[in-house]
Coordinates of C-alpha atoms (C1' of nucleotides) in Angstrom, one line a residue:
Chain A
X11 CA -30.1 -32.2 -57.2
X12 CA -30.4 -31.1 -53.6
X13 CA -30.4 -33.6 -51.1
X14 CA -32.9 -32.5 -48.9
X15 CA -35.8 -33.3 -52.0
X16 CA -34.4 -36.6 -52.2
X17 CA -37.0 -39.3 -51.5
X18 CA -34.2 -41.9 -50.6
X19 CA -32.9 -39.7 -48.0
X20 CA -34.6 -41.3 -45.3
X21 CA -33.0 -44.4 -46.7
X22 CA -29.7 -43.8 -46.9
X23 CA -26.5 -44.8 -45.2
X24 CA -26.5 -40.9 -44.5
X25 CA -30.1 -41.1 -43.3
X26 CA -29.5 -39.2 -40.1
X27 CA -27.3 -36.3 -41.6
X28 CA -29.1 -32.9 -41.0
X29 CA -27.8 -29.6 -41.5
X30 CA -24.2 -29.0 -41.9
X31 CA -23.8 -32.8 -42.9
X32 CA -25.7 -33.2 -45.1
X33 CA -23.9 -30.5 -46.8
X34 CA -20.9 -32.3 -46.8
X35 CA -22.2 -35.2 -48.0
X36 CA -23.1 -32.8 -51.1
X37 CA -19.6 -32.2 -50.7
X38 CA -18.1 -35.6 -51.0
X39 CA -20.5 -36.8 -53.5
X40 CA -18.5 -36.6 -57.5
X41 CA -21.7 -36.4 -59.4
X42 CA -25.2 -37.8 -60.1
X43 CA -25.6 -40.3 -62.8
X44 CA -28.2 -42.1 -64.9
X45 CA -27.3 -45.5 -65.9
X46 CA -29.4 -47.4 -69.2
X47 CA -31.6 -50.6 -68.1
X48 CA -28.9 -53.4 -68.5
X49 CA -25.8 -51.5 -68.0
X50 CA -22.7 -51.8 -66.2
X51 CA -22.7 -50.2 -62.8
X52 CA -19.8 -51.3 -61.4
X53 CA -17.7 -53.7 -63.4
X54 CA -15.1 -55.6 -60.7
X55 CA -16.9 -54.8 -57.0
X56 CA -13.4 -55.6 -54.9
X57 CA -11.7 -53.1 -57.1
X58 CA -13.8 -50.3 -57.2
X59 CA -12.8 -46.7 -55.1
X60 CA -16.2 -45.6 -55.8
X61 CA -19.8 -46.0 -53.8
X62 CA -23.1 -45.2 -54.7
X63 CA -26.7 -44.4 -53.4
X64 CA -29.0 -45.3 -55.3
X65 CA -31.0 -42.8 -56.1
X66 CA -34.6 -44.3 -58.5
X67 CA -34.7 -47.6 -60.1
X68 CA -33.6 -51.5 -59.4
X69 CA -30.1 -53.0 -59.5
X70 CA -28.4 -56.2 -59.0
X71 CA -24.8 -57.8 -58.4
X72 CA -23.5 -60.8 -59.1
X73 CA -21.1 -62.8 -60.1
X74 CA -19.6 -64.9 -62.9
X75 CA -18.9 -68.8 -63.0
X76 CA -16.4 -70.7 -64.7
X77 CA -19.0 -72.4 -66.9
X78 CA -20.3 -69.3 -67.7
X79 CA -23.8 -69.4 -65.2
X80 CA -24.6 -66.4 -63.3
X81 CA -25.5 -66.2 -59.7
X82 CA -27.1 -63.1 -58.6
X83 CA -26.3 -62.3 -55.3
X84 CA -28.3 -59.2 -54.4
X85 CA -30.9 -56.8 -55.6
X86 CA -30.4 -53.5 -54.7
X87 CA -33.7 -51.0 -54.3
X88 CA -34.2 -47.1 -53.9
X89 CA -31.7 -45.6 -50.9
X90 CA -29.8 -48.3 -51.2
X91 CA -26.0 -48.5 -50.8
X92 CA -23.9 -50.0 -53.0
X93 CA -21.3 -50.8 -53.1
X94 CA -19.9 -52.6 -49.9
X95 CA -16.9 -50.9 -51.7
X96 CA -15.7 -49.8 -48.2
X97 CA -15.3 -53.7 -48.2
X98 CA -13.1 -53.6 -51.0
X99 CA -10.9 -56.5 -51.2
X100 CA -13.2 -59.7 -51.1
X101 CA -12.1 -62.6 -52.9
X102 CA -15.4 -63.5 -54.6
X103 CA -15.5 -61.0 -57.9
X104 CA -18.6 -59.4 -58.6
X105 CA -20.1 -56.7 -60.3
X106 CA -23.6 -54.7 -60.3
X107 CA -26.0 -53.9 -63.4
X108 CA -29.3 -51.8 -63.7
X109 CA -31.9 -53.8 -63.7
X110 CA -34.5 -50.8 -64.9
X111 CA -33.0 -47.1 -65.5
X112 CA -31.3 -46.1 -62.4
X113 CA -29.9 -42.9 -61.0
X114 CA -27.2 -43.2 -58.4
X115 CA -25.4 -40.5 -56.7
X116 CA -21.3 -41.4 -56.8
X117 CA -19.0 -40.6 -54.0
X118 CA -15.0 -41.5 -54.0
X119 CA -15.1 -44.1 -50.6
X120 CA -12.6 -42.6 -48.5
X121 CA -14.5 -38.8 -49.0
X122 CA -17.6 -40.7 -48.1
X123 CA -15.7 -42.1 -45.4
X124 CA -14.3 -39.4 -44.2
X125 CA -17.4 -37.7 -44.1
X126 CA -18.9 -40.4 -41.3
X127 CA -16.0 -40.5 -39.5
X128 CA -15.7 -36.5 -38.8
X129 CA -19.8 -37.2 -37.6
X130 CA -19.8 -40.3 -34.8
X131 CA -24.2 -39.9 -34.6
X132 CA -23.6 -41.0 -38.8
X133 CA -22.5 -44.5 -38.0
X134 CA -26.2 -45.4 -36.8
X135 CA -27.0 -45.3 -40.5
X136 CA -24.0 -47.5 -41.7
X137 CA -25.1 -49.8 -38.7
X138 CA -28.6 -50.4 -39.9
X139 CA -27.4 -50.6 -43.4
X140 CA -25.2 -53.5 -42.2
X141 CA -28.2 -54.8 -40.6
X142 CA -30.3 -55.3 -43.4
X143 CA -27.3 -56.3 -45.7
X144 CA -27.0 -59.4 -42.9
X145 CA -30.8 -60.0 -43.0
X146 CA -30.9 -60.3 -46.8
X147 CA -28.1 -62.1 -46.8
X148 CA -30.0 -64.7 -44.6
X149 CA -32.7 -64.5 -46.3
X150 CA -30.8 -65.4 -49.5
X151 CA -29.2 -68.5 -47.7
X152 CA -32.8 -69.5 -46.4
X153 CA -33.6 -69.2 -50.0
X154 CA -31.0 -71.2 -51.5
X155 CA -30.8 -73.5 -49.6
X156 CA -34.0 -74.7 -47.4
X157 CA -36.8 -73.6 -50.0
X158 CA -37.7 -75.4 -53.4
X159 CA -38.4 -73.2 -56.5
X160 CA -42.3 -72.4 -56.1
X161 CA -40.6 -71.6 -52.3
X162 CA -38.1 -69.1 -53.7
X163 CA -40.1 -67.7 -56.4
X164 CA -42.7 -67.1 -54.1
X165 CA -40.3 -65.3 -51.6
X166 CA -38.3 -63.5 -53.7
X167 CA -41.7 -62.0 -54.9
X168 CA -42.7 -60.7 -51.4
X169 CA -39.2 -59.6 -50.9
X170 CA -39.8 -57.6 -54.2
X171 CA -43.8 -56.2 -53.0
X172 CA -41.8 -55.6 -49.4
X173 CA -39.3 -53.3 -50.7
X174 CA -41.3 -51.0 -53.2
X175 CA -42.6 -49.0 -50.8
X176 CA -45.3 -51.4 -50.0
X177 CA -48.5 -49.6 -49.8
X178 CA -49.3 -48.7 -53.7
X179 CA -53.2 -47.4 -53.2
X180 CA -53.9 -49.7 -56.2
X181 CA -54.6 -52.4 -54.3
X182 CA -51.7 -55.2 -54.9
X183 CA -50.2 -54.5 -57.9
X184 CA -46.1 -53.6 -57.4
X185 CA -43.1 -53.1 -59.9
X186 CA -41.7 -56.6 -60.7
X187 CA -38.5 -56.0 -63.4
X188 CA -36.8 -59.5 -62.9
X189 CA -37.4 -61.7 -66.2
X190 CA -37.3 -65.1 -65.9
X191 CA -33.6 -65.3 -66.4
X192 CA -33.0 -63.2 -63.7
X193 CA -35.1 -64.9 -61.3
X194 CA -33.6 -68.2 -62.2
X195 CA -30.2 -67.1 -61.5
X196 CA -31.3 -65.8 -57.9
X197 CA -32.1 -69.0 -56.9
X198 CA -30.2 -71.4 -58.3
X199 CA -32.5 -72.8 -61.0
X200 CA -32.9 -72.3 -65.1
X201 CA -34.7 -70.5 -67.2
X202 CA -36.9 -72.9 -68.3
X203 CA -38.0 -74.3 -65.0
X204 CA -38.4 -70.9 -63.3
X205 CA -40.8 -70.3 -65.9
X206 CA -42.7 -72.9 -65.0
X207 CA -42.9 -72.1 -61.5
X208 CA -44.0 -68.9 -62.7
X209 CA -47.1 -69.7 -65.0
X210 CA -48.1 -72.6 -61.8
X211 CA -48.5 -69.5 -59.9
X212 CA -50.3 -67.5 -62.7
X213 CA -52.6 -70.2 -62.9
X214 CA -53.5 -70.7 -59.4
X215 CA -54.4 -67.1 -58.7
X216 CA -51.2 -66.0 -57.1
X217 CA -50.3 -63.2 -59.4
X218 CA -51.0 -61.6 -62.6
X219 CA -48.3 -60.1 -64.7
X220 CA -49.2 -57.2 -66.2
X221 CA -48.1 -54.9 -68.9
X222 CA -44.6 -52.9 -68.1
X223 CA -43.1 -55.4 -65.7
X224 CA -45.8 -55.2 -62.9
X225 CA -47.2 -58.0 -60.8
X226 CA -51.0 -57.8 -59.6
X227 CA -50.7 -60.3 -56.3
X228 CA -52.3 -62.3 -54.1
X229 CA -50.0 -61.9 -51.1
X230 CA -52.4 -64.8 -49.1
X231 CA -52.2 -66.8 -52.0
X232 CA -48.3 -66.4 -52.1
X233 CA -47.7 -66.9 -48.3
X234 CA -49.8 -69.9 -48.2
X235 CA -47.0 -71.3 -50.5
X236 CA -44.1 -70.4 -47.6
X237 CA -46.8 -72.1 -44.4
X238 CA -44.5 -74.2 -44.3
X239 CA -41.2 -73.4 -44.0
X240 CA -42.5 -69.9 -42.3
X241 CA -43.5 -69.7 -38.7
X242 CA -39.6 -69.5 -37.0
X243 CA -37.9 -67.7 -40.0
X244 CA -39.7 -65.1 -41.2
X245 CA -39.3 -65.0 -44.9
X246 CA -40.7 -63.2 -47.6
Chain B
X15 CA -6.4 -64.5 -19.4
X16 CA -4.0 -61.7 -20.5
X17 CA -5.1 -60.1 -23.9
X18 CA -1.3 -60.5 -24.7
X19 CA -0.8 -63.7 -25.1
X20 CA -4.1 -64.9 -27.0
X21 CA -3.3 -66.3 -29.8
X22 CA -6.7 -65.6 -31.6
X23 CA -6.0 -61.6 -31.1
X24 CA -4.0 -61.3 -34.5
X25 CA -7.6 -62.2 -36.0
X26 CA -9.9 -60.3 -33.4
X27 CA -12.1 -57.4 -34.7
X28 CA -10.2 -55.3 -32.2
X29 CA -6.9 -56.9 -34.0
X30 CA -5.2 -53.1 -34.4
X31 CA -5.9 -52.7 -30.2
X32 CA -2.6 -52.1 -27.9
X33 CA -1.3 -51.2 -25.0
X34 CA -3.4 -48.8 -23.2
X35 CA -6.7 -49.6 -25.7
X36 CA -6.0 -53.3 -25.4
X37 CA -6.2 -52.1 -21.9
X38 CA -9.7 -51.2 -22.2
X39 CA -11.0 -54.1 -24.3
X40 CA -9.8 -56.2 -21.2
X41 CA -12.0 -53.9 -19.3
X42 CA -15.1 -54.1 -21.0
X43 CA -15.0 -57.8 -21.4
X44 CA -17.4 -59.3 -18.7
X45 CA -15.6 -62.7 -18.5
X46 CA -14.0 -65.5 -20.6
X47 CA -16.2 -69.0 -21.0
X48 CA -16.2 -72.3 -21.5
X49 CA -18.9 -74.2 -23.8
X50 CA -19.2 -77.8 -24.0
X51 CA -20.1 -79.6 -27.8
X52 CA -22.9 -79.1 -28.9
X53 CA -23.8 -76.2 -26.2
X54 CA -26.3 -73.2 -27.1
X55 CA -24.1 -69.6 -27.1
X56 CA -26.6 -67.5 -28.2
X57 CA -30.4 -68.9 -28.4
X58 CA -32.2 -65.6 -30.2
X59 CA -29.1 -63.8 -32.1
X60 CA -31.5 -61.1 -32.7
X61 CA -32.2 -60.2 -29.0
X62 CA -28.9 -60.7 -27.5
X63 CA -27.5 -57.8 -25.6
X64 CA -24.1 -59.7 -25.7
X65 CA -21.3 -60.2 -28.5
X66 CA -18.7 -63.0 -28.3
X67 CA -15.2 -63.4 -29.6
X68 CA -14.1 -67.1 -30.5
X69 CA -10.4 -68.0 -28.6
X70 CA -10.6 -71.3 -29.4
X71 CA -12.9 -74.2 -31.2
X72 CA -15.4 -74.0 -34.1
X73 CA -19.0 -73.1 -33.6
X74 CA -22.1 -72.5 -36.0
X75 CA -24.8 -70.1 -36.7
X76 CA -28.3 -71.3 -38.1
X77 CA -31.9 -71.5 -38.3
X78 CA -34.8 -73.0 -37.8
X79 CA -37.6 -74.0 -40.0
X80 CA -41.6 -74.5 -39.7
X81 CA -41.2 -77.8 -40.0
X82 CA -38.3 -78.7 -38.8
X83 CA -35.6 -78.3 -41.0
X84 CA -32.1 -76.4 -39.7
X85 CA -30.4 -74.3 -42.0
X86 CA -26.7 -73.4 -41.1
X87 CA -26.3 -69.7 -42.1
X88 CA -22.3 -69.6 -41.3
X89 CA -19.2 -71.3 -39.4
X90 CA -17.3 -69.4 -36.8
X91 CA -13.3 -70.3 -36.1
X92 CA -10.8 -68.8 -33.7
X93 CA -10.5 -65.3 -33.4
X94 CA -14.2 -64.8 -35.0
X95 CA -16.3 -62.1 -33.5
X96 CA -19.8 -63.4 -33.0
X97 CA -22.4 -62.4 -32.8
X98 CA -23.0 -59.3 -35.4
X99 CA -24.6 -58.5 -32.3
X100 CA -24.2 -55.0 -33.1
X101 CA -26.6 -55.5 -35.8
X102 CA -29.4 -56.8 -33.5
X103 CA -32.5 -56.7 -35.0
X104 CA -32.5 -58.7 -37.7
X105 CA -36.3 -60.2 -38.4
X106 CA -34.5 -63.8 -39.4
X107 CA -33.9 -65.3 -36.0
X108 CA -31.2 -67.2 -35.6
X109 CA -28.8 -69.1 -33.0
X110 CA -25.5 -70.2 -32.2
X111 CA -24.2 -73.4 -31.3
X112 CA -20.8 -74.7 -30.1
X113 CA -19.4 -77.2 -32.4
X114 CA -16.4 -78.1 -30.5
X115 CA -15.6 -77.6 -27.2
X116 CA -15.6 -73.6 -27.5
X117 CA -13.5 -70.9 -25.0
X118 CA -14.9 -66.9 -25.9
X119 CA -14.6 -63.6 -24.1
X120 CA -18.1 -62.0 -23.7
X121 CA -18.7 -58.5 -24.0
X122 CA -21.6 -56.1 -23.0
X123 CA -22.4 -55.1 -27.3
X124 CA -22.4 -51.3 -25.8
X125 CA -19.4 -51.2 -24.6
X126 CA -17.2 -53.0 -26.8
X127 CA -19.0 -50.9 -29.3
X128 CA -17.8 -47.7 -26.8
X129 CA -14.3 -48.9 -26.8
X130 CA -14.2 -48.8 -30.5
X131 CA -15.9 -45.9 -30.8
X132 CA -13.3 -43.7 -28.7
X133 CA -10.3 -45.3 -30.6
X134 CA -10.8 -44.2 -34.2
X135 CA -8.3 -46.4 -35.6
X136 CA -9.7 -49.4 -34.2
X137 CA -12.7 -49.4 -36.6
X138 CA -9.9 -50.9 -39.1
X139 CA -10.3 -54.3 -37.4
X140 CA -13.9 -53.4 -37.7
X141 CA -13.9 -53.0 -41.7
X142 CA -11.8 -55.7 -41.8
X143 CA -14.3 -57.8 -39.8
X144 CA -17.2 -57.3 -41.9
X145 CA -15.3 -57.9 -45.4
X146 CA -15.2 -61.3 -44.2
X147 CA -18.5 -61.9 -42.9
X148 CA -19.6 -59.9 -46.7
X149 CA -17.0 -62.5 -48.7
X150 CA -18.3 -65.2 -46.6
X151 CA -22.1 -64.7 -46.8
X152 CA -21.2 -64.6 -51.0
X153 CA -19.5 -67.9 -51.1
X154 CA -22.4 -69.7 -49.1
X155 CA -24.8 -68.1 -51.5
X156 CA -22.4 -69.2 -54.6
X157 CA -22.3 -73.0 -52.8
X158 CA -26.3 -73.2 -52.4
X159 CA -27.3 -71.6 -55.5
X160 CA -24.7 -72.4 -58.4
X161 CA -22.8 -76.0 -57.2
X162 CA -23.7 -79.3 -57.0
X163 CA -24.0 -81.5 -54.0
X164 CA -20.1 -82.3 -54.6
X165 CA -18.6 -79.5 -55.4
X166 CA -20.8 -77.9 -52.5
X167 CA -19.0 -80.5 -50.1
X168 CA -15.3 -79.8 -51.5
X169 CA -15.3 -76.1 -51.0
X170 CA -16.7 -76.6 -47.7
X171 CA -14.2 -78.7 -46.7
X172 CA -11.2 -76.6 -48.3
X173 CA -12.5 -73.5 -46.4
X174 CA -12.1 -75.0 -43.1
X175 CA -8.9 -76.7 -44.3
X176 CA -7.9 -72.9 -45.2
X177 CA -9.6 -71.6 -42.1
X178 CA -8.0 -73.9 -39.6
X179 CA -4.4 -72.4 -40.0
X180 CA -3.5 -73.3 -43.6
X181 CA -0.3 -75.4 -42.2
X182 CA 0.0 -77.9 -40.1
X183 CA 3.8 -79.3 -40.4
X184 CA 1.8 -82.7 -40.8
X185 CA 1.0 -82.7 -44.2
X186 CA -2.3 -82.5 -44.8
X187 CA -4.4 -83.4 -42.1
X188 CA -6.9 -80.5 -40.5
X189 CA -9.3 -81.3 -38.4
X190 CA -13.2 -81.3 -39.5
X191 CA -15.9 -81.3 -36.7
X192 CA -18.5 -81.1 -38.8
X193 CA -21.2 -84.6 -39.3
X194 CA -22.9 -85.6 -41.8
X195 CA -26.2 -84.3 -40.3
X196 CA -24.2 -80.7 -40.1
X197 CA -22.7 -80.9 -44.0
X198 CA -26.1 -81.4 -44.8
X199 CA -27.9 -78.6 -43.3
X200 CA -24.9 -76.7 -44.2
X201 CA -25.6 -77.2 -48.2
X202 CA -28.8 -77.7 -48.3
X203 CA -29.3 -81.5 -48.8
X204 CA -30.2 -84.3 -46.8
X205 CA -28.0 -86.0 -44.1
X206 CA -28.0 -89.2 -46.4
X207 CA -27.2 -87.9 -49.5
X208 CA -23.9 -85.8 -47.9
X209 CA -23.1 -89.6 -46.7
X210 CA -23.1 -91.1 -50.4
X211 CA -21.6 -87.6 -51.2
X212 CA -18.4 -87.8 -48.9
X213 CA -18.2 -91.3 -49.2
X214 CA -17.8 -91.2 -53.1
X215 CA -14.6 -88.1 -52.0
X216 CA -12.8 -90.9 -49.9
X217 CA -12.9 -93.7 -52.5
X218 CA -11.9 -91.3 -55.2
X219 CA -8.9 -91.0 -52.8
X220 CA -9.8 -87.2 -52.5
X221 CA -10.0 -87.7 -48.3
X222 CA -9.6 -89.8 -45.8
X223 CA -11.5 -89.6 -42.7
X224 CA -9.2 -90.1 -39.3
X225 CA -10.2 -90.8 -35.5
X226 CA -10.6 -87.3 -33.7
X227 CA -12.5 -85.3 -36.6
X228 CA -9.4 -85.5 -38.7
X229 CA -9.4 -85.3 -42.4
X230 CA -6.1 -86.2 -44.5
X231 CA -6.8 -84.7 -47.7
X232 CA -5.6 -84.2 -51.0
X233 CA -6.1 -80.9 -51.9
X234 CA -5.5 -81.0 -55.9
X235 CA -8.4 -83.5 -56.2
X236 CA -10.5 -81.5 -54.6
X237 CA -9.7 -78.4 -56.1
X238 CA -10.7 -80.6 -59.3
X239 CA -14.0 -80.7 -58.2
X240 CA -14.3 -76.9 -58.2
X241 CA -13.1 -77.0 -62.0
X242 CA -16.3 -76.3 -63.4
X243 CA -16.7 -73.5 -61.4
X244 CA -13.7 -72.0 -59.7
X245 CA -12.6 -69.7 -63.0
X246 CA -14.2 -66.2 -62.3
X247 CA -15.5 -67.1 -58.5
X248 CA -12.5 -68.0 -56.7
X249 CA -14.3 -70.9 -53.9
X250 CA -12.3 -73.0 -52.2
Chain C
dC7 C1' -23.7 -104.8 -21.5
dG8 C1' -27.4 -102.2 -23.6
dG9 C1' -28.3 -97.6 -25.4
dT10 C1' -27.5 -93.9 -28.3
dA11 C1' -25.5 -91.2 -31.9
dG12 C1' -23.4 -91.4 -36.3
dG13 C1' -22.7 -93.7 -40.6
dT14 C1' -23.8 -97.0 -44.8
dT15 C1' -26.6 -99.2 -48.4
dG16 C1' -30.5 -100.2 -51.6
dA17 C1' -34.9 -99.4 -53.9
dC18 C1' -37.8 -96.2 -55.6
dG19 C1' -40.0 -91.6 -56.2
dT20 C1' -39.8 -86.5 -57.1
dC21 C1' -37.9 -82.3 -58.4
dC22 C1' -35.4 -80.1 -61.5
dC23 C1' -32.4 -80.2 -65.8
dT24 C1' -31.6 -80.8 -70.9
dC25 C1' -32.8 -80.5 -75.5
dA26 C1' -35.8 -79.2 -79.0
dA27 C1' -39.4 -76.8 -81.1
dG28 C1' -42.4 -73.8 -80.9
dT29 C1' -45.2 -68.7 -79.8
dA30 C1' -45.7 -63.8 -78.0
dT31 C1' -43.6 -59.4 -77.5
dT32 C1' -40.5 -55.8 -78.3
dG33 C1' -37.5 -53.1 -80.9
dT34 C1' -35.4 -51.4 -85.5
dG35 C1' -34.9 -49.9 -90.1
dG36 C1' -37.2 -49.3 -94.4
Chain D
dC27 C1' -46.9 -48.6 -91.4
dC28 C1' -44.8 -53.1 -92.3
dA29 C1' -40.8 -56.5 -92.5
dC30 C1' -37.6 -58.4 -89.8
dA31 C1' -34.8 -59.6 -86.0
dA32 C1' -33.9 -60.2 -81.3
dT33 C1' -35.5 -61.1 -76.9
dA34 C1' -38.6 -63.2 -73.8
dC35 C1' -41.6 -66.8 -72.8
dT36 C1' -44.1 -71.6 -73.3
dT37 C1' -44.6 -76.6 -73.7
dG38 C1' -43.3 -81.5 -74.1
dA39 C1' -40.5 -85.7 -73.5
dG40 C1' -36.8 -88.0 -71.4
dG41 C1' -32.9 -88.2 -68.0
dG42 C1' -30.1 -87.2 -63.9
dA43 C1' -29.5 -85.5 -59.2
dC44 C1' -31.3 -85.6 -54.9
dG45 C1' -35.0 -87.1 -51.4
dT46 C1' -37.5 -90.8 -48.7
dC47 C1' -38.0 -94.9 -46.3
dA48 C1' -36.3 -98.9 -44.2
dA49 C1' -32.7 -101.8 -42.6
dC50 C1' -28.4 -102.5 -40.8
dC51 C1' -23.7 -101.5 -39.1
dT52 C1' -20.1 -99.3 -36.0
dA53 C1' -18.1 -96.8 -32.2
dC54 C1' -18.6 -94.8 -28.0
dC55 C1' -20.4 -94.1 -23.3
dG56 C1' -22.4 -95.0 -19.0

DNA sequence: CGGTAGGTTGACGTCCCTCAAGTATTGTGG
DNA sequence: CCACAATACTTGAGGGACGTCAACCTACCG
């Protein structure tokens, strides 16, 4: 597993170690892992004294209500970081599961830590990583709270398209692996109704699921849905 | 303005700074300000070449919508470092806005970032810093997403009741400058339904709205609001 | 003293939820 | 390969939460 083959290198928290750091990145990191579609990644986030890149493969985190609902509170793509475990401590419990099989690399925090700390230039990674964990996070409020479900659906789709690298050659057709469930739980509706926001979109042309949790779209289609809440916010 | 005395310092993100590096924060800061209610601190968060910390009054982050609509992405109280100004760059645009009369100390983002960046230790207050901003971006998404228009309203008002120095000797009475207009766009509802919504929490005798943007409240009926909910997500 | 910003109330409509009963689709053991 | 279960998805009918519109009230400020 050598580093420098790695197609989430580039994005990495340790995107701009080179050289001799990268080597001790190696260093830090305990082991690569595979986790099973559905499994436990990290069980209690504010608890955990590990961190992970993710190597291939979705993920999500989230956490648990009283009542027993789900709120998903993140989806986490290839390079990503997760988790904010150099954050440990928060207050709000949550955990993170594969949402498709994943492979993560796993570092102990404070060697990771370490690591960027010995290497000043490193901290432009965890800055930009910061960045985009504040932009999603907006995004998600947007979501939540200024956009009705056709809205959200539709954004959380291009958000999805956005991320997998977006230019497949196959036209528009990108890796969706959220069910209905989980889609519902992202923003704050059920099952049922997230369904039919789903097939409203089937039917007017927006996208086409296909076979093995892939989505041909229409992305005009789907940002005509988002004209108008759009033009000063830049969703999707 | 001497660093020493500032009463917001114990909460500042350069909280661990002193003596001689305290020294040096003083130094980089380009001056302290006053904003009047309601006054713009930061009109394109993105762009701004300047970061803020909060001495004194409440202020609020948010966006604005195609057609219209604001959504308030976060609330910032004494001692808060706005903006993450060293994350500029962020594609959702957003602004600040003084909700109180506000006092800050601005800051060149470079330097105060150069500061830290030469005093290892003070990346602590950092860390520390961006746990909050990560526990707080998870509890807005947990209000918008998962509660209803009630329970959305009582945790808002327990985390500025928590926020705002848990205790005054006077009971419970913490001030709330928020409007109905602002609790809306806070939790995602209209300014008309937040009335019927806090209405319904005084004559339940769960609080009682005072001259000044004072709220007497009492917090176990409240937290009974939060019932459904509060088990495994710890709001409030 | 009038103007403005903030708050209240009612009637009615829409979006989303709930419950119930289905139909694919996938996986598993024989 | 089939039988069977489990999971995911679909559809309809009825209800509740929240939005919309319009009217009115109150406090504050110049």
């Amino acid at each position: 597993m050598k580093c420098e083959d790695c197609r989430a290198r580039s994005a990495a928290i340790y995107c701009t170690a080179a050289g001799s750091e990268l080597e001790e990145v190696a260093q830090a990191r305990l082991r690569v892992e595979q986790f099973e579609k559905g499994a436990m990644i990290v069980a209690d986030e504010a608890k955990s004294a590990h961190v992970f890149t993710l190597r291939s493969g979705w993920a999500y985190r989230y956490a648990l209500l009283g009542d027993g609902r789900r709120q998903i509170l993140d989806f986490f793509g290839e390079g990503d970081f997760l988790t904010l475990g150099m954050l440990a401590g928060s207050r709000v419990r949550s955990a993170v599961r594969a949402l498709t099989v994943v492979t993560v690399c796993r570092f102990a925090r404070e060697s990771l830590l370490a690591v960027i700390d010995r290497h000043p230039h490193l901290r432009r990674g965890v800055l930009a990583h910061l960045r985009s964990q504040q932009e999603r996070a907006d995004r998600r409020c947007l979501r939540l709270g200024a956009l009705n479900a056709e809205e959200a659906v539709a954004s959380l789709i291009l958000e999805f398209a956005r991320r997998s690298g977006a230019e497949d050659e196959d036209g528009d057709i990108v890796p969706f692996p959220l069910t209905l469930s989980l889609i519902a739980d992202a923003i704050g509706i059920t099952e049922i109704h997230a369904g039919r926001i789903v097939r409203g979109l089937e039917r007017a042309g927006a996208i086409e699921r296909l076979k093995g949790n892939r989505l041909r779209l229409d992305p005009d289609r789907l940002q005509a849905r988002l004209r108008r809440v759009d033009i000063v916010a830049a969703l999707g």
